[in-house]
Structure formats: structure tokens, C-alpha cells
CSV table of C-alpha atoms and ligand atoms in Angstrom, one decimal:
chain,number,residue,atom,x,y,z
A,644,UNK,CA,144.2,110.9,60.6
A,645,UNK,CA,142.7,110.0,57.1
A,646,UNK,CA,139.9,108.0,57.1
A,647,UNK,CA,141.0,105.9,54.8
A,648,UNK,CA,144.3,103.7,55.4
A,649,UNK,CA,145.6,102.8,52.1
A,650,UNK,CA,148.3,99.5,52.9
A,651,UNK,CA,147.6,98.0,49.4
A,652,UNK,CA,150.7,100.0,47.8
A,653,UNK,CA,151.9,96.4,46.5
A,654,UNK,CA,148.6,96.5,44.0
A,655,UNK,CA,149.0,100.1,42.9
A,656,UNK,CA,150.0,103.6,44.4
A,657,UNK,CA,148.9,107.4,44.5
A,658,UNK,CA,149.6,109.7,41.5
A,659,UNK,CA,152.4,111.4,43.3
A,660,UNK,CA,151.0,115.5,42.5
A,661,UNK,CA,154.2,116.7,40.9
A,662,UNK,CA,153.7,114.0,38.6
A,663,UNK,CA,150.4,114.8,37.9
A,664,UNK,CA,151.4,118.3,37.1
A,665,UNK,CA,153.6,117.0,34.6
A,666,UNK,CA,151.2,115.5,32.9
A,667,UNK,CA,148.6,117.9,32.6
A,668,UNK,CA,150.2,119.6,30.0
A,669,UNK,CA,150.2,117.1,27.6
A,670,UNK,CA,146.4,116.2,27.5
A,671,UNK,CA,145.3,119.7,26.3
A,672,UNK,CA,147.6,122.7,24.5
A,673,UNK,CA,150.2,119.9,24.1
A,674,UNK,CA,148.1,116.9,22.4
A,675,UNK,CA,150.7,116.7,19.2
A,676,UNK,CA,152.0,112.9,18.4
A,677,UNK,CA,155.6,112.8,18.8
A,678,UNK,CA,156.2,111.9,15.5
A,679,UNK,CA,155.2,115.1,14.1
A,680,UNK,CA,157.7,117.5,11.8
A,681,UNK,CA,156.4,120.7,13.2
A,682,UNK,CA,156.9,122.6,16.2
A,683,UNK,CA,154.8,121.5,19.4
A,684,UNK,CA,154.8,117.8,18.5
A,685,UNK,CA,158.6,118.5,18.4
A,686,UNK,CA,158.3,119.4,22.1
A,687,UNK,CA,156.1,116.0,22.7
A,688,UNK,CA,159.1,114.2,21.7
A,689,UNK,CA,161.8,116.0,23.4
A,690,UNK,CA,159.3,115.4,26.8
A,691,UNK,CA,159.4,111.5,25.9
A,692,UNK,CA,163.1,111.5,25.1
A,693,UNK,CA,163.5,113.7,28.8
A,694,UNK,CA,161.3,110.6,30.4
A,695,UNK,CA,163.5,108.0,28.6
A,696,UNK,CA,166.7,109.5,30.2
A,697,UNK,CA,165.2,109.9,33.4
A,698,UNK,CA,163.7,105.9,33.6
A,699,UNK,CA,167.4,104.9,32.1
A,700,UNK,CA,169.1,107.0,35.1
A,701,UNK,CA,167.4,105.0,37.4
A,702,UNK,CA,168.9,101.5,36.4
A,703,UNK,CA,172.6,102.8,35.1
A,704,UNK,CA,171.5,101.9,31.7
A,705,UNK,CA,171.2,104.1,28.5
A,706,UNK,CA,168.3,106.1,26.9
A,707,UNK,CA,168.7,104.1,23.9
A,708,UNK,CA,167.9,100.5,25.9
A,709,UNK,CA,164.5,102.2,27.0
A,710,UNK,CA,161.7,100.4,25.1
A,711,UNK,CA,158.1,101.9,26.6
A,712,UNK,CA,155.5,99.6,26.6
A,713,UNK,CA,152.0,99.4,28.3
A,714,UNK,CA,153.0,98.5,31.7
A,715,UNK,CA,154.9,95.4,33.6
A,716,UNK,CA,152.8,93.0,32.0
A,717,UNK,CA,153.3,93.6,28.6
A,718,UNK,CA,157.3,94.4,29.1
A,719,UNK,CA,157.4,90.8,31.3
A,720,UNK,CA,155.3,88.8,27.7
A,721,UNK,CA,157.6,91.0,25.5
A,722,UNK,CA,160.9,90.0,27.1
A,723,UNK,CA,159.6,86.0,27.7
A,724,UNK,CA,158.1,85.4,24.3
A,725,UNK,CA,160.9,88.0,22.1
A,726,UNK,CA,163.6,86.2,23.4
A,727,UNK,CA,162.3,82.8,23.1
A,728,UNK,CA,161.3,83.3,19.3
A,729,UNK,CA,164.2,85.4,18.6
A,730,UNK,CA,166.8,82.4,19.8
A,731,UNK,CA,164.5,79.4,19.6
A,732,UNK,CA,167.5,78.0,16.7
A,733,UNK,CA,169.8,78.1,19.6
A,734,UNK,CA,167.3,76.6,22.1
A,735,UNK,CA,164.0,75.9,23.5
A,736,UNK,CA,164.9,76.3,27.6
A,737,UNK,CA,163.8,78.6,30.1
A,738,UNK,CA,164.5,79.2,33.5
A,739,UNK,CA,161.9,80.8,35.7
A,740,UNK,CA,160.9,80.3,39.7
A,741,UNK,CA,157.8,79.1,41.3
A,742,UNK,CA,157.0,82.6,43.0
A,743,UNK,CA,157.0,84.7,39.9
A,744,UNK,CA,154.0,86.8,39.0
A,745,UNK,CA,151.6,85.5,36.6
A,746,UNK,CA,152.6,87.8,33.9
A,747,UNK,CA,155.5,85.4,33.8
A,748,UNK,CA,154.5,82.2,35.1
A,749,UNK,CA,151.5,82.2,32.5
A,750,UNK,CA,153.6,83.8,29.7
A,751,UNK,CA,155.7,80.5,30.2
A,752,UNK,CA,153.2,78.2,30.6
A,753,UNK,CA,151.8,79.4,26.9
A,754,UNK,CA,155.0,78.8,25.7
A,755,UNK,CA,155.1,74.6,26.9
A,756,UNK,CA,151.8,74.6,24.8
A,757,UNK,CA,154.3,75.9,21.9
A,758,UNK,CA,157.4,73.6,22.8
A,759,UNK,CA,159.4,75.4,24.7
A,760,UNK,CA,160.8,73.6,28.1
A,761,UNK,CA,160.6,75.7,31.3
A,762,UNK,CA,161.8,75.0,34.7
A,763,UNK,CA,160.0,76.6,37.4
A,764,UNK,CA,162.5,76.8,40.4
A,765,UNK,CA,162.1,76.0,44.0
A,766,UNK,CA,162.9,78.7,47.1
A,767,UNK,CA,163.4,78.4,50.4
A,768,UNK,CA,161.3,78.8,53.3
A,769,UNK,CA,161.8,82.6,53.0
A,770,UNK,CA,161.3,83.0,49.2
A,771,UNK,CA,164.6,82.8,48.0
A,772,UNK,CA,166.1,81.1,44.8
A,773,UNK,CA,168.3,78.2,45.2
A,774,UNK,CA,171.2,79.4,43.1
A,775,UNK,CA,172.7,75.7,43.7
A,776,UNK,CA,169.6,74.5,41.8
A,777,UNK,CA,169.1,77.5,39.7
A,778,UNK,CA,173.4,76.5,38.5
A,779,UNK,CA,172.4,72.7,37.7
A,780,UNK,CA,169.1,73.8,35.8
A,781,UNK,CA,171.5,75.7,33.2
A,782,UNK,CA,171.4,72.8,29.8
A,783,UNK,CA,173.3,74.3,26.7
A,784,UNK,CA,169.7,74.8,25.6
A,785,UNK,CA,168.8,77.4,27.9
A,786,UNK,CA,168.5,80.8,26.3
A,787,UNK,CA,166.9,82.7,29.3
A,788,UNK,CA,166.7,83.0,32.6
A,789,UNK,CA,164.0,85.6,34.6
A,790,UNK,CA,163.7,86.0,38.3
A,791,UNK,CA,162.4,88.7,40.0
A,792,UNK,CA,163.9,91.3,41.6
A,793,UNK,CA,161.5,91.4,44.4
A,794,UNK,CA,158.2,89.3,45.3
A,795,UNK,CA,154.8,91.3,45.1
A,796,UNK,CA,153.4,89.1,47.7
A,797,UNK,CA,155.7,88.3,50.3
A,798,UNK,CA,158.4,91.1,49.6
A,799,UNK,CA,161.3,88.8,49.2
A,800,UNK,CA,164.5,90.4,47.7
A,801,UNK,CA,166.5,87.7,45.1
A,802,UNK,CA,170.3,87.9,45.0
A,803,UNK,CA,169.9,89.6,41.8
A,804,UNK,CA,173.5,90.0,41.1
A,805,UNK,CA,174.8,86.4,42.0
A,806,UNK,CA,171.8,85.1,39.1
A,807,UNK,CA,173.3,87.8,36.9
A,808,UNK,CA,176.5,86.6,37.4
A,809,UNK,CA,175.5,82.9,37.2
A,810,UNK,CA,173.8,83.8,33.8
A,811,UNK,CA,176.5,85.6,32.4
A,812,UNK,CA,179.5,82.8,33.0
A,813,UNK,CA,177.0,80.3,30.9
A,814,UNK,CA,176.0,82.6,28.2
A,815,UNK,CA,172.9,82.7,29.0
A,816,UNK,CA,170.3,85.6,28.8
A,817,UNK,CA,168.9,87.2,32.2
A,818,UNK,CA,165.8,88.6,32.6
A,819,UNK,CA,164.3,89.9,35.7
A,820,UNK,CA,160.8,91.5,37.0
A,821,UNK,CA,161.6,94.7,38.8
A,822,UNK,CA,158.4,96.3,38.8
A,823,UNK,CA,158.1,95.4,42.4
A,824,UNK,CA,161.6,97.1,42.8
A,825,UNK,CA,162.2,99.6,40.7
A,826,UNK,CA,161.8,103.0,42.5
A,827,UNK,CA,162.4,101.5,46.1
A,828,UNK,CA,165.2,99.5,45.6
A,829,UNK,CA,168.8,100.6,44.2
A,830,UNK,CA,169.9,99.0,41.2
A,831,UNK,CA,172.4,98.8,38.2
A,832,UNK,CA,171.8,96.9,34.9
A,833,UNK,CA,175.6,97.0,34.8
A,834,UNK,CA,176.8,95.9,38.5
A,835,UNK,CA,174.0,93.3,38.0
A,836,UNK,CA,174.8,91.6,34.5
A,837,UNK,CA,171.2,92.1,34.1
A,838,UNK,CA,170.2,91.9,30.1
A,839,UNK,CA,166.4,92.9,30.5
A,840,UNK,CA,164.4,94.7,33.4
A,841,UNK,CA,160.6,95.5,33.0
A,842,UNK,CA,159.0,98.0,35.3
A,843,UNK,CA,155.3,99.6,35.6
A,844,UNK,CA,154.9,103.3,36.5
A,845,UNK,CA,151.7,102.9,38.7
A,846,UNK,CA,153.9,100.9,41.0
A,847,UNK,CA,155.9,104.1,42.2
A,848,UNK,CA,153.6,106.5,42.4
A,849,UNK,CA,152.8,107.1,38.3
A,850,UNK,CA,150.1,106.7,36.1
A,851,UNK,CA,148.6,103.3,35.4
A,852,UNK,CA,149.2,101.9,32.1
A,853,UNK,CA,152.8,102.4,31.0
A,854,UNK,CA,155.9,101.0,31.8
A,855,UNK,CA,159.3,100.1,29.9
A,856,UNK,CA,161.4,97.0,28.9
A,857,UNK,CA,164.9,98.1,29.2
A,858,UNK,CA,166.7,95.7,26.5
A,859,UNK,CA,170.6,95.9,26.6
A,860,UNK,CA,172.2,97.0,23.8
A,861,UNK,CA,173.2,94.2,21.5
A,862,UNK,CA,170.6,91.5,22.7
A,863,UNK,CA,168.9,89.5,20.4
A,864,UNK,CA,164.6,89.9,20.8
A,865,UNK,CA,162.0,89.4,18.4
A,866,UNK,CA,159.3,92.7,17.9
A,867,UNK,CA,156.3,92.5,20.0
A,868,UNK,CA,154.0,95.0,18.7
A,869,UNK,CA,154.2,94.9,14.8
A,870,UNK,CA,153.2,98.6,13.5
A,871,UNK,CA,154.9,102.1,13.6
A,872,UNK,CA,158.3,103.1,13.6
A,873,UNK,CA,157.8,103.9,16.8
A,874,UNK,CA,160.4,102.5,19.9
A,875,UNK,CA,163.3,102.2,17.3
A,876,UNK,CA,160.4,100.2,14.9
A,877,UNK,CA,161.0,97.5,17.9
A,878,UNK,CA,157.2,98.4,19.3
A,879,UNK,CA,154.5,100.3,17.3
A,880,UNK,CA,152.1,102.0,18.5
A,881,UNK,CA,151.1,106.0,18.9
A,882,UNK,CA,153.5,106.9,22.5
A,883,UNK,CA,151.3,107.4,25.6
A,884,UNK,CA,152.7,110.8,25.8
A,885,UNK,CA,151.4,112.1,29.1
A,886,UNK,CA,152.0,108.6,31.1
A,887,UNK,CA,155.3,108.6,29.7
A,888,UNK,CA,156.1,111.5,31.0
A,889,UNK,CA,154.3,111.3,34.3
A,890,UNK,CA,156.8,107.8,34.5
A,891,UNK,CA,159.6,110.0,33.9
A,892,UNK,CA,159.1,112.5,36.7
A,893,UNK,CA,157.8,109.4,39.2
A,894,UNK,CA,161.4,107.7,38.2
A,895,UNK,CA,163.1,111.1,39.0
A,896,UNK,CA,161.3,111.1,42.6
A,897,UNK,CA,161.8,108.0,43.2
A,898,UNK,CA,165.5,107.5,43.2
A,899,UNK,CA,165.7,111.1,44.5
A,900,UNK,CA,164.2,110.1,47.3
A,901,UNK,CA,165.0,106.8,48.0
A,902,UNK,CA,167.3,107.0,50.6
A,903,UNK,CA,165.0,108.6,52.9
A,904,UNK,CA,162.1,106.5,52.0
A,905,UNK,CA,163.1,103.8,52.1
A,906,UNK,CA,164.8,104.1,55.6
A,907,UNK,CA,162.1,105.9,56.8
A,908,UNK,CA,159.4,102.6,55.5
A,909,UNK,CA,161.8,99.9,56.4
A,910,UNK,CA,161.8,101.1,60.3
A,911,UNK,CA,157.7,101.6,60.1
A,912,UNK,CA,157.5,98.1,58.4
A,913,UNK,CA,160.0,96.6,61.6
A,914,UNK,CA,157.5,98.3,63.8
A,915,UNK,CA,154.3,96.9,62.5
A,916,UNK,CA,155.6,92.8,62.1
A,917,UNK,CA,157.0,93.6,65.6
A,918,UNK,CA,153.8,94.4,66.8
A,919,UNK,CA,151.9,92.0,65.5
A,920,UNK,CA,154.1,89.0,66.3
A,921,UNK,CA,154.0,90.5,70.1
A,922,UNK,CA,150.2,91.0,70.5
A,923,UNK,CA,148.6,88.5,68.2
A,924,UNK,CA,149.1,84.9,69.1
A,925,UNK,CA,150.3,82.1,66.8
A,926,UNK,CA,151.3,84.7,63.4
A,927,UNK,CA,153.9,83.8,60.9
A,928,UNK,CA,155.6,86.0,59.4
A,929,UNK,CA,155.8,85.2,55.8
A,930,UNK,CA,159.1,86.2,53.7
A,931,UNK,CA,162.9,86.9,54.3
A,932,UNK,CA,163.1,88.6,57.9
A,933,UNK,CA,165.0,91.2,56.4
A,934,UNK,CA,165.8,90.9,53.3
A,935,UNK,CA,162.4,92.2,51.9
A,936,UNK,CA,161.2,95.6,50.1
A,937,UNK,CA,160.7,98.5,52.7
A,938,UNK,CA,157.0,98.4,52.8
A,939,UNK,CA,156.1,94.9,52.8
A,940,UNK,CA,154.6,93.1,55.6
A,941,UNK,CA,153.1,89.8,55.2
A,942,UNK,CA,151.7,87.5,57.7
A,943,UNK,CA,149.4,84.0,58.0
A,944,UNK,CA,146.9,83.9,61.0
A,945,UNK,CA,146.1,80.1,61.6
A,946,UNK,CA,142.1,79.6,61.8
A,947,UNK,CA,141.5,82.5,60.0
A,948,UNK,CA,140.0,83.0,56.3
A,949,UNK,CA,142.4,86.0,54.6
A,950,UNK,CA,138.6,87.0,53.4
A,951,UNK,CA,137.0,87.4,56.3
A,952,UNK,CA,139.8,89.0,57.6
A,953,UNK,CA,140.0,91.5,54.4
A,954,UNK,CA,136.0,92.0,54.5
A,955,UNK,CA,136.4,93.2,58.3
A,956,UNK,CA,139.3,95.5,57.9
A,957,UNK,CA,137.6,97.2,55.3
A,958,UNK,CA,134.7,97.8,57.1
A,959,UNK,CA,136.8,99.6,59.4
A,960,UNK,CA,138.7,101.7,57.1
A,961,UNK,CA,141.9,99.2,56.4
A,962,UNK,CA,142.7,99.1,52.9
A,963,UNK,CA,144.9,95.5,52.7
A,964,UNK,CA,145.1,92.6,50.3
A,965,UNK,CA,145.3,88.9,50.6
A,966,UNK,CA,148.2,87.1,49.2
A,967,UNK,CA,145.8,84.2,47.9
A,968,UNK,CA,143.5,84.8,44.9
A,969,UNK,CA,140.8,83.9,46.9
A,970,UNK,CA,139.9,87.3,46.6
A,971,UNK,CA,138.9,87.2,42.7
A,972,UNK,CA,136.9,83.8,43.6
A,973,UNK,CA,139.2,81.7,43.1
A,974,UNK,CA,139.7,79.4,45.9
A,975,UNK,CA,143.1,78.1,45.4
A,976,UNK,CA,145.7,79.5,47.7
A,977,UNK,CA,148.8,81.7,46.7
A,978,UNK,CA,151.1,79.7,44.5
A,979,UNK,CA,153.9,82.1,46.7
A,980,UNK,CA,152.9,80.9,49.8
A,981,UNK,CA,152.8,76.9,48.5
A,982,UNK,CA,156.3,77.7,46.9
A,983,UNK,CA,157.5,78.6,50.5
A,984,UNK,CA,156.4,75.3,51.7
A,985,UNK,CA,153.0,76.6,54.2
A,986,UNK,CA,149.9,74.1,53.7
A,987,UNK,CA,147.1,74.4,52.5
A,988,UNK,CA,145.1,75.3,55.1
A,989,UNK,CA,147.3,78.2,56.4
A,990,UNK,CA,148.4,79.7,53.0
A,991,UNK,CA,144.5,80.3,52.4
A,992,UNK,CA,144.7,82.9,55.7
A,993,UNK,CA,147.3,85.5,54.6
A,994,UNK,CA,147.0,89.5,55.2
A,995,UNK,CA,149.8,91.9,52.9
A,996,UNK,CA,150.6,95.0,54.2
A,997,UNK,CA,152.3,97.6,51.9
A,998,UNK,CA,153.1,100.8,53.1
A,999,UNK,CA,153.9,103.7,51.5
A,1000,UNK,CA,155.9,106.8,52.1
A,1001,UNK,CA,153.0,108.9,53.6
A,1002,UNK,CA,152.5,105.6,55.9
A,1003,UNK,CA,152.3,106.9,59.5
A,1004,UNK,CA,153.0,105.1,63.0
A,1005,UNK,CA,149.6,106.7,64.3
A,1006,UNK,CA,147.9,104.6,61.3
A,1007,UNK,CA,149.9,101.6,62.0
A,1008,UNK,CA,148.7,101.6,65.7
A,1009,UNK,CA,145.2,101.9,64.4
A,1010,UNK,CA,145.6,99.3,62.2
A,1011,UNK,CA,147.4,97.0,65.4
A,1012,UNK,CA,144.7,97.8,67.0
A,1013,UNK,CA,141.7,96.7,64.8
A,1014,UNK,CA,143.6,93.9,63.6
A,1015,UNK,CA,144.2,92.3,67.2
A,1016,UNK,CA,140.4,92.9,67.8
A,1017,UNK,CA,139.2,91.2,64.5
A,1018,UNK,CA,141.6,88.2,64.3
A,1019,UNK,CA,140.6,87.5,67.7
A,1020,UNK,CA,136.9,87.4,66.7
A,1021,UNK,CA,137.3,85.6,64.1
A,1022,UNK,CA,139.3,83.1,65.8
A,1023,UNK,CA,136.5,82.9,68.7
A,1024,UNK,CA,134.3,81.8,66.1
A,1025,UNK,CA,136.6,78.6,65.4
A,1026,UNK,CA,136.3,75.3,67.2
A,1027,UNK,CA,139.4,74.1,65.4
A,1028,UNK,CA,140.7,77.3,67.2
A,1029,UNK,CA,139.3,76.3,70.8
A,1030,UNK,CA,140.5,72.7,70.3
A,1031,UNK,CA,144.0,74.1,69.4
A,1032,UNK,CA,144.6,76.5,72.5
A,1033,UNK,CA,143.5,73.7,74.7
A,1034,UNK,CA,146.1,71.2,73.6
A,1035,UNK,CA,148.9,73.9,72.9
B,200,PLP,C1,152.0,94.7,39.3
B,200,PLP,C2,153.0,93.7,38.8
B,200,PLP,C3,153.1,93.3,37.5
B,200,PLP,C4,152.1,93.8,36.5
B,200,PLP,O1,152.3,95.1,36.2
B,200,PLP,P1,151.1,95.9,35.4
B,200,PLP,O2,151.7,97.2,35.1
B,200,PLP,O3,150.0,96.0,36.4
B,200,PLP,O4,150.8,95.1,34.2
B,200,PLP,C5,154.1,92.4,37.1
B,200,PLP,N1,155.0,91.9,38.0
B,200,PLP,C6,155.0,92.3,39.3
B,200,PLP,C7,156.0,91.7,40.2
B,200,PLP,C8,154.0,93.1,39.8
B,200,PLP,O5,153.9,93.5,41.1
């Protein structure tokens, strides 16, 4: 077994080798910007173009509707802010959830400082969009709505193509986070009615920093990066030529694989919330049952801290993450987990487990194992615990 168990593949993955291969390349004897005349820059853009096709395949959309762009936060600002300046003489209302990442929640909330309106829907006790409420939210105002594909907390899985369809009978623009998604989950820009789709490479085994907006053809947005001709003059900026490229061959594995992945997580994940609701005492599992990503387990201890609980499973090799920000010392719990209707004091003591591909069952029951041993510790620890069991 590794000593190391890495279940924080929610926060970022592994460089996948091929990819890094791919690369390679293009940091040393192949350096040339891509908008060179002569020869080996020539090759740099025929590598990005390659990349574009293969990030476009993944989606159903064309190369042409490929913008790349520094990751998913800058493609989630881009497709908020361009669409909201670039329609703002048809309206000032967006439609978002409660349980979006902050790349979108805070993009919006800059944009109430500026005028806009934004609703901020509700979900259910398993993460999911109301579409009842998400239908009578819909003013002739509204020039976008964004919902994510899938939650990076609790793993949730939105009806994407019911919002899609919902959006598109009112004329309204939809938007939706996929880098959660993208890679692990099929999808079709087309079958969807889904207008714009940001992803992030380093979420599916690429290189950090690059990602792409996919705009559909025709759609009105305003330019996010003023410079270059570069991205169809829509986003200057010199290309990020070897994390482009490494996107385009992590894309290429990704749906290549999926299938089998995906199948082969989702029965791993089953395994691991089985286990834990059966030998831990008083866990909630937190998202849809099923309809969640693959690799995403998520679950709230009562009586314990999702700190503590974080410090000790490092200290025993257990790579996890919190859903609350308490983590980056903040104390306030995870806006997901208050969307989903837990209080306070519950939300504060949530574990995410995200597996990935090279996940095995031996690491699982290790982690089972630990995990058992350390929430009953902690809980030892807690009169409010004590007081619980006697009157439960
Ligand atoms: C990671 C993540 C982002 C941000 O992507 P970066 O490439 O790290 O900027 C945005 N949305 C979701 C759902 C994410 O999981």
C-alpha cells in the first residue's frame, strides 16, 4: 500500500503521466508562441488547435466554441460578468443557487454592488435545484441562468438538461460549472441546451492553471481579457502552450475511459458510505444517495469538529478535506451544507471523501478502519456526546 492515501481528488488530482509526457515537449525544443509565422511555432499551434478539438469532443461542441482561459475560476468570472455586461440593455437578472462554488457565488455578489439582481436558489435536502422555483424565478429581465453541473462538496448531480430546457423555452441564457463534472461525467452541450460550460484541467488529472469556457456559437459575451488577438481576439494573452496541451490529452483520457472509471469508483464509493453508515454510529450521509459524482463521499459526524477529525487522519496518512472553510480559519460552516438545511452545529463536522481511479478497497478499509477508531475518540472526549447516548 502507499503510504500516503490521497481522497482529496475534489481539491485537485495527479498529473496523469501520459499527460505529463505531452507536455514535456513543449517547455524545452518546442518553446515557440503559437502565433509565430515560422516553422516550430507553427507546430505550437497545431498542438493547441489538436487540444481544442480534443476538450470540444468531450462536450459534443465545436473547436471553434473552445475559449482557453486560466482555469474554472476565471472561465466561471468570464461567463458571469461577459454576459451580464454584454446584455445588461436587455436586463439586469441572474439566476444562480445557494450551493454554487465561490467563483460564482462571489462573482455575483460583486455584481449586486454594480446593480445587477441575483437570485440565489434553494435545494433540497440532497442538494438539488427546485426547478419549480428555479421556473417562477425566470422575470423577462433575466439574461442568465448558471447552475452547476455537479457540487464539489457534497457531489450532488443537477438535472442539467431539464434547467437547459427550462432556460431555453424562456430565452434565457444557461450557464453551468462543470469543472466538478467534466471528465467523469457524460455530457452534451447540445442534448443539454447548455450555452456556456467552464472546466479546469487539474480537476481530471491535468496541469493546474488552465481550463476553457466553451461559448456556443452565436452568443452574445463581452471580452474578458483585453490584449492579443489571441482566443479569436475574445481573450489575450500569450497561450499556456504546454497546459493546454497537457488539458487536451487529460480530456482524451478522460472520456476514453470513463466508462470504466467511473463504474469502477461508483462501486468503491457504495462500498465506503456503506461501511461507514454500518460501523460508525449516528453518520449522515450528506448529498443525493445516488445521484452524486463517482468519487464523492461526504458525511457529518455529530460531536465532532471536521478539524480535529482532518488533523487526526492526517497524522495517520489520510489525505481528506472538510466541507466547511473552517479549514482556512474561517469558522463559519459550509454554505452547502446550510443550503441543505443541517444546523449549525452539525454542518461544522463534515469529512469529503474523493476518490480517484487508482482508489483501492485495501485503502478504503484502512481508511474504515482509522476513521472508526478516531471519531470514536473524539467523540469519548464529548460530554454533549455521553449525555446524547444516555438519552438516545
Ligand atoms: C475547483 C473548482 C473551481 C475552481 O477551479 P480552478 O481551476 O481551481 O480555478 C470552480 N468550480 C468548481 C465546482 C470547482 O470544483
Amino acid at each position: 500500500m502507499n503510504n500516503l492515501i490521497y481522497l482529496d481528488n475534489a481539491a485537485t488530482t495527479k498529473l496523469h503521466t501520459a499527460v505529463l509526457d505531452e507536455m514535456l515537449p513543449y517547455f524545452s525544443e518546442n518553446f515557440s508562441n503559437p502565433a509565430g509565422i515560422y516553422a516550430s511555432a507553427r507546430k505550437s499551434k497545431a498542438a493547441i488547435e489538436k487540444a481544442r478539438a480534443q476538450v470540444a469532443a468531450v462536450i459534443g461542441a465545436t473547436p471553434n466554441e473552445i475559449y482557453f482561459t486560466s482555469g474554472g475560476s476565471e472561465s466561471d468570472n468570464w461567463a458571469i460578468k461577459g454576459v451580464a455586461d454584454a446584455l445588461k440593455t436587455k436586463g439586469n437578472h441572474i439566476i444562480t443557487t445557494k450551493i454554487e462554488h465561490h467563483a460564482i457565488l462571489h462573482t455575483c455578489e460583486y455584481l449586486e454592488k454594480c446593480g445587477y439582481e441575483v437570485t440565489y436558489l434553494n435545494v433540497d435536502e440532497n442538494g438539488v435545484v427546485k426547478l419549480d422555483e428555479l421556473k417562477a424565478a425566470i422575470r423577462p429581465t433575466t439574461v442568465l441562468i448558471s447552475v452547476m453541473f455537479a457540487n464539489n462538496e457534497i457531489g450532488t448531480i443537477q438535472p442539467i438538461a431539464e434547467i437547459g430546457r427550462i432556460a431555453k423555452e424562456h430565452g434565457v441564457l444557461f450557464h453551468t460549472d462543470a469543472v466538478q463534472a467534466f471528465g467523469h461525467v457524460p455530457m452534451n452541450v447540445e442534448d443539454m441546451n447548455i450555452d456556456l460550460l467552464s472546466a479546469s484541467a487539474h480537476k481530471f488529472h491535468g496541469p493546474k492553471g488552465v481550463g476553457f469556457l466553451y461559448i456556443r456559437k452565436g452568443v452574445k459575451i463581452q471580452t474578458y481579457l483585453h490584449g492579443g488577438a489571441q482566443e479569436r481576439g475574445r481573450r489575450g494573452s500569450t497561450h499556456n502552450v504546454p497546459g493546454i496541451i497537457g488539458m487536451g490529452k487529460a480530456a482524451e483520457l478522460a472520456v476514453e475511459n470513463l466508462v470504466e472509471n467511473s463504474h469502477k469508483m461508483s462501486k468503491l464509493r457504495d462500498y465506503l458510505m456503506a461501511q461507514i453508515q454500518t460501523k460508525i454510529p449516528f453518520a449522515k450521509l450528506n448529498g443525493h444517495p445516488v445521484k452524486r459524482l463517482p468519487n464523492n463521499v461526504n458525511f457529518c459526524f455529530r460531536f465532532i469538529e471536521g478539524e480535529s477529525l482532518l488533523i487526526m487522519l492526517d497524522s495517520v496518512g489520510i489525505c481528506a478535506s472538510s466541507g466547511s472553510a473552517c479549514t482556512s480559519g474561517s469558522l463559519d460552516p459550509s454554505h452547502v451544507l446550510l443550503a441543505i438545511g443541517l444546523p449549525h452545529e452539525i454542518a461544522h463536522g463534515s469529512l469529503r471523501l474523493t476518490l480517484s481511479e487508482e482508489t483501492t478497497k485495501e485503502e478504503l478499509d484502512y481508511v474504515i478502519e482509522k476513521l472508526s477508531a478516531i471519531v470514536e475518540r473524539l467523540r469519548s472526549m464529548s460530554p454533549l456526546y455521553e449525555d446524547f447516548v444516555k438519552e438516545n
